[in-house]
């Protein structure tokens, strides 16, 4: 499900020269995403790769994930090959990707491999900064927000323990969460 976007962001960061690079959103970036979470990108919006990374990790935007794929690899299909190559490089033998946003039933991984991927991704300062953020204002003025802390507070949990998180959900996979916390130091 949306935990796919951890690999999307990790792959994007590892394959882009400058996250401040501006891209113009195309019809292909936002098409065929009915039923998926989107951040509301529109054709012609000019945003940075960095904006797309924040939108992908904080608000789980399928449109931002697809835009990253298209603008870094030329197509989502080519980007998925890059994601699978990153998985192979990390020896994630039970992980497979079919798209960049977690919509395909054959995006699969074990909990252990997602954990390993997250630990590896957090060694990258750019990924870590985004993963640990609560909000970001994009170049097009759109604000993206991660609501997991608010949900934790609503359920009576101490949200100050969370140091970063990426939630997800599909009917097949159910509720998912990859997170980090600091407890007693």
XYZ file of C-alpha atoms in Angstrom:
185
model
C 0.000 0.000 0.000
C 1.238 3.502 0.734
C 4.385 2.174 2.388
C 5.511 1.738 -1.232
C 6.144 5.477 -1.100
C 9.093 4.923 1.242
C 10.856 3.205 -1.655
C 9.566 5.843 -4.086
C 11.151 8.629 -2.042
C 14.329 6.636 -1.367
C 14.731 5.841 -5.077
C 14.000 9.421 -6.102
C 16.550 10.868 -3.662
C 19.189 8.376 -4.835
C 18.595 9.220 -8.503
C 18.208 12.988 -8.649
C 21.042 15.498 -8.780
C 19.259 18.415 -7.130
C 15.993 18.235 -5.168
C 15.459 21.955 -5.841
C 14.977 21.151 -9.547
C 11.649 22.522 -10.773
C 9.237 20.373 -12.762
C 5.974 21.185 -14.482
C 3.091 18.845 -13.717
C 1.660 17.074 -16.779
C -1.596 15.269 -17.486
C 0.237 11.933 -17.224
C 1.360 12.816 -13.675
C -2.205 13.080 -12.411
C -4.156 10.684 -14.632
C -5.713 7.334 -13.665
C -5.560 7.971 -9.921
C -9.265 7.789 -9.080
C -9.793 6.308 -5.635
C -6.265 7.090 -4.444
C -5.092 9.836 -2.102
C -3.851 12.838 -4.056
C -2.488 16.212 -2.946
C -4.298 18.113 -5.677
C -1.563 18.769 -8.206
C -2.866 20.358 -11.401
C -1.542 20.365 -14.952
C 0.857 23.286 -15.300
C 1.781 23.512 -11.609
C 5.481 24.203 -11.199
C 6.919 22.504 -8.137
C 10.294 21.172 -7.032
C 11.381 17.577 -6.637
C 11.643 18.430 -2.940
C 7.958 19.472 -2.904
C 7.019 16.157 -4.509
C 9.050 14.246 -1.914
C 7.260 16.021 0.945
C 3.848 15.451 -0.679
C 4.705 11.784 -1.198
C 5.830 11.083 2.363
C 3.670 13.455 4.404
C 0.329 13.301 2.649
C 0.812 10.096 0.672
C 0.005 11.735 -2.647
C -0.332 9.283 -5.506
C -0.088 12.247 -7.880
C 3.187 13.415 -6.334
C 4.595 9.871 -6.409
C 3.663 9.441 -10.049
C 5.117 12.881 -10.890
C 8.414 11.910 -9.206
C 8.517 8.717 -11.247
C 7.763 10.442 -14.553
C 10.171 13.325 -14.069
C 13.092 11.252 -12.774
C 12.867 8.194 -15.024
C 10.775 9.430 -17.949
C 7.911 7.066 -17.141
C 6.445 5.274 -14.184
C 7.355 1.914 -15.719
C 11.041 2.859 -15.879
C 10.949 4.266 -12.356
C 9.433 1.025 -11.031
C 12.397 -0.812 -12.553
C 14.648 1.548 -10.582
C 12.663 0.816 -7.404
C 13.023 -2.921 -7.945
C 16.760 -2.440 -8.565
C 17.066 -0.542 -5.261
C 15.241 -3.442 -3.564
C 17.695 -5.904 -5.144
C 20.632 -3.733 -4.040
C 19.310 -3.900 -0.471
C 18.763 -7.680 -0.732
C 15.010 -7.281 -0.195
C 14.072 -10.643 -1.656
C 10.378 -10.551 -0.730
C 9.730 -7.056 -2.078
C 8.246 -6.215 -5.474
C 6.820 -3.039 -6.998
C 4.309 -2.536 -9.797
C 3.763 1.226 -9.380
C 5.217 4.178 -7.479
C 2.210 4.949 -5.280
C 1.080 1.650 -3.773
C -2.094 1.158 -5.759
C -1.311 -2.202 -7.296
C -2.075 -5.406 -5.386
C 1.321 -6.806 -6.366
C 3.284 -4.098 -4.576
C 4.391 -6.438 -1.832
C 6.940 -6.561 0.956
C 7.335 -8.104 4.363
C 7.222 -6.023 7.527
C 10.839 -6.963 8.162
C 11.942 -5.711 4.737
C 10.001 -2.437 5.093
C 11.745 -1.966 8.446
C 15.137 -2.621 6.853
C 14.341 -0.205 4.000
C 13.267 2.499 6.451
C 16.425 2.099 8.547
C 18.517 2.414 5.369
C 16.509 5.388 4.070
C 16.837 7.240 7.385
C 20.617 7.278 6.937
C 19.999 9.803 4.147
C 19.642 13.268 5.716
C 17.157 14.493 3.086
C 14.877 11.502 3.596
C 15.198 11.767 7.386
C 14.306 15.467 7.430
C 11.205 14.921 5.309
C 10.135 11.759 7.176
C 10.347 13.585 10.512
C 8.430 16.662 9.317
C 4.820 17.421 10.101
C 4.065 19.855 7.259
C 5.542 21.580 4.185
C 4.361 24.410 1.967
C 4.952 23.555 -1.679
C 6.093 25.983 -4.387
C 2.518 26.121 -5.744
C 1.250 27.283 -2.328
C -0.315 23.923 -1.414
C 0.399 22.878 2.163
C 0.899 19.166 2.811
C 0.416 17.780 6.308
C 1.022 14.457 8.038
C -1.916 13.928 10.412
C -0.579 10.858 12.246
C 0.388 12.880 15.320
C -3.128 14.349 15.542
C -4.636 10.879 15.242
C -2.307 9.600 17.975
C -3.383 12.441 20.276
C -7.065 11.782 19.499
C -6.592 8.177 20.619
C -4.906 9.256 23.864
C -1.352 8.446 22.814
C 1.657 10.656 23.533
C 2.460 12.102 20.109
C 5.769 13.518 21.352
C 7.180 9.984 21.234
C 6.788 9.863 17.424
C 9.889 11.046 15.618
C 8.649 10.183 12.130
C 6.055 8.089 10.368
C 4.540 6.970 7.077
C 0.998 5.599 7.293
C -0.866 3.659 4.656
C -4.086 1.831 3.917
C -5.697 -0.345 1.265
C -8.627 -2.725 1.585
C -6.347 -5.689 0.883
C -3.474 -4.657 3.170
C -5.485 -2.873 5.855
C -3.948 -0.166 8.042
C -0.163 0.107 7.863
C 2.384 2.234 9.661
C 6.138 2.531 9.441
C 7.303 4.802 12.219
C 10.107 5.770 14.516
C 9.828 6.778 18.151
C 12.039 7.780 21.039
C 11.059 6.310 24.387
C 13.102 7.036 27.519
C 15.936 8.427 25.411
